[in-house]
Amino acid sequence: MKGSKKAKLLRITLVSLISAGLIGLFLAQFLFRDGGFTAVLNSLSASSKQTPKYAVIPKPANCSFTEETFILTDTASIYINGNNTEETDEIYNIGEYLSEKLKTSTGYPLSVIKSDAPSKGNIYLTTAGGDSSLGQEGYQLDITNSLVTLKAFTPEGLFRGIQTLRQLFPAAIEKNSLVTDTAWTLPAASITDYPAYPWRGMMLDTARHFIEVEDVKRTIDLIAQYKMNKFHMHLSDDQGWRIEIKSWPELTTIGGSSEVGGGRGGFYTQEEYSDIVNYAKERYITVIPEIDMPGHTNAALASYGELNPDGKKKELYTGIDVGFSSLMCRSEVTYAFVNDVIRELAALTPGDYIHIGGDEASSTSKEDYDYFIGRVNEIVSSYGKKTIGWNPFDTSPGTTSESLLQKWNPDSSAAEAKGMKMILSPPPKAYIDMKYDENTPLGLQWAGFIPTKTAYEWDPSDFAPSVHIAGIECPLWSETIKSMNDIEFLAFPRLPGHAEIGWTPKNLRNWKEYKLRLKVHGERMENQEINYYKDPDVSW
Ligand code: TNX
């Protein structure tokens, strides 16, 4: 080959190499721009079927990764700092929470240090300089090879951000025992994140079957990691009364002694309830207590004769029918009773809301129902709280834009006319007590089968005009649930999907991509010993 030809070939090769590099850089910029998930997916393989390396649920609003890594070692500490002493003390507790979460599996001491000067190799949690535009729950997480910086406008934002941080560590971080064969690495990342909706909750029915305090606390922990912020406790129904009311003690001694199927039931003492409320509060979760009225009240009617028209106590009920019981809506005894219950419950509940049920009152006339809801609304406001109710609660003249409708029926025209906000719980999507398919051993099926995909593929705006939406809640009714194992089986893996619907904007959600992240969470759920349903649509 002649010299000039050689030079030409060399030139062509060089030019091709340079252009390929430039095209690569050009493409990479787009890949990384949408939030690094697609980038990480695509960098691993051209196929979108690949398992992502990092899988955060709910998916952050903005997120990018680089190739560097941070390595957590046994000399690391958690530095914390707030804008004032009170805030610093609060963040100290969040630091302790993080330390506890990481300690078991890493075996590292991870002490919490009050200081605004974190040195290399540490984790830093701070509200100093936190961006107010990220809101109450937003956070900014920056991971470099030398430091993890989590910044937020409020301590609550730091708590939410910690859930992201946990999910970026290897799955073994979630083990309940010491792990020695894993390097505790985090990908270098820059994440700016905040929720789409302020209300993201789960409801647990503790009335149809009593749920022990331990199990309630575990449930709270399980929802906290997916950034849910409301825990709604259904505390009374036909089959059981679960909260101690000191001025009406037989509500629990009699009304608490039954459950579906005839088991021994149970109830929370006021101390236990407060303990649950505090446990949730430490996880920045508000407890919403529900006393279901005027229907769903057989347990109360069985406890006190005077609440019945004939003065006689009803029989305890252990079946699963609905719509047969009602408080007497035109009797002052009823309002004396409701007043005592609400007074005691409001005093134990720091949140703004008391849920008064209002569903399926088929044994109450519409006039009586409306009158009742109006009276109870006044009682609740007299204790400084606001009401929430299931449809048709919104149709009662006593409810105003102050109240929240928990929408489970299609018609919310009354709520819309009144300018009420709504918590959306559409049964065919959000009822996690429904069976996954015809073979699911637990659950009901009146709203249809709800596989994980169906539970994930919906948007709040499909169910109410956007201006009325406070957020979403997935209810777990407990007619068929007897244990923690049962709770986990019906809640997982559908609940993380509901958490994502509440947190992540619609345009970032897509089932095909989500199910790859969910698959990654399989190992995390296993390490947490969650008895989840291995939905065949996900390649676990
Ligand atoms: C309807 S949803 C109910 C509950 C049942 C549930 C079972 C609603 C407000 N009421 O009483 O437990 O269906 O799925």
PDB file of C-alpha atoms and ligand atoms in Angstrom, residues 205 208 234 237 292 296 322 359-360 390-391 408 427 431 433-434 444 446 475 477-479, ligand 1:
ATOM      1  CA  ASP A 205     -59.583  -2.629  58.464  1.00  0.00           C
ATOM      2  CA  ARG A 208     -63.539  -7.376  60.578  1.00  0.00           C
ATOM      3  CA  HIS A 234     -60.931   1.416  60.267  1.00  0.00           C
ATOM      4  CA  ASP A 237     -67.732  -2.021  62.141  1.00  0.00           C
ATOM      5  CA  ASP A 292     -67.977   4.046  60.804  1.00  0.00           C
ATOM      6  CA  HIS A 296     -71.747  -0.573  60.165  1.00  0.00           C
ATOM      7  CA  VAL A 322     -73.344  -5.119  55.160  1.00  0.00           C
ATOM      8  CA  ASP A 359     -70.929   4.232  53.723  1.00  0.00           C
ATOM      9  CA  GLU A 360     -73.572   1.628  53.009  1.00  0.00           C
ATOM     10  CA  TRP A 390     -67.155   7.643  52.150  1.00  0.00           C
ATOM     11  CA  ASN A 391     -69.825   8.419  49.527  1.00  0.00           C
ATOM     12  CA  TRP A 408     -65.250   4.858  46.247  1.00  0.00           C
ATOM     13  CA  PRO A 427     -62.508  -0.257  44.002  1.00  0.00           C
ATOM     14  CA  TYR A 431     -59.097  -2.143  46.678  1.00  0.00           C
ATOM     15  CA  ASP A 433     -58.660  -6.738  49.427  1.00  0.00           C
ATOM     16  CA  MET A 434     -59.701  -7.964  45.962  1.00  0.00           C
ATOM     17  CA  LEU A 444     -63.062 -10.787  47.801  1.00  0.00           C
ATOM     18  CA  TRP A 446     -67.007  -7.973  44.037  1.00  0.00           C
ATOM     19  CA  PRO A 475     -58.075   0.162  51.405  1.00  0.00           C
ATOM     20  CA  TRP A 477     -60.701  -4.598  54.142  1.00  0.00           C
ATOM     21  CA  SER A 478     -60.178  -7.588  56.380  1.00  0.00           C
ATOM     22  CA  GLU A 479     -63.114  -9.949  55.902  1.00  0.00           C
TER      23      GLU A 479
HETATM   24  C1  TNX B   1     -67.296  -2.202  50.745  1.00  0.00           C
HETATM   25  S1  TNX B   1     -65.935   0.334  50.475  1.00  0.00           S
HETATM   26  C2  TNX B   1     -67.224  -1.610  52.004  1.00  0.00           C
HETATM   27  C3  TNX B   1     -66.718  -2.378  53.148  1.00  0.00           C
HETATM   28  C4  TNX B   1     -66.339  -3.769  52.768  1.00  0.00           C
HETATM   29  C5  TNX B   1     -65.666  -3.767  51.417  1.00  0.00           C
HETATM   30  C6  TNX B   1     -65.142  -5.087  50.991  1.00  0.00           C
HETATM   31  C7  TNX B   1     -66.835   0.676  51.624  1.00  0.00           C
HETATM   32  C8  TNX B   1     -66.905   2.076  51.975  1.00  0.00           C
HETATM   33  N1  TNX B   1     -67.512  -0.292  52.245  1.00  0.00           N
HETATM   34  O1  TNX B   1     -67.646  -2.383  54.181  1.00  0.00           O
HETATM   35  O2  TNX B   1     -65.502  -4.288  53.727  1.00  0.00           O
HETATM   36  O3  TNX B   1     -66.568  -3.294  50.460  1.00  0.00           O
HETATM   37  O4  TNX B   1     -64.406  -5.016  49.844  1.00  0.00           O
END
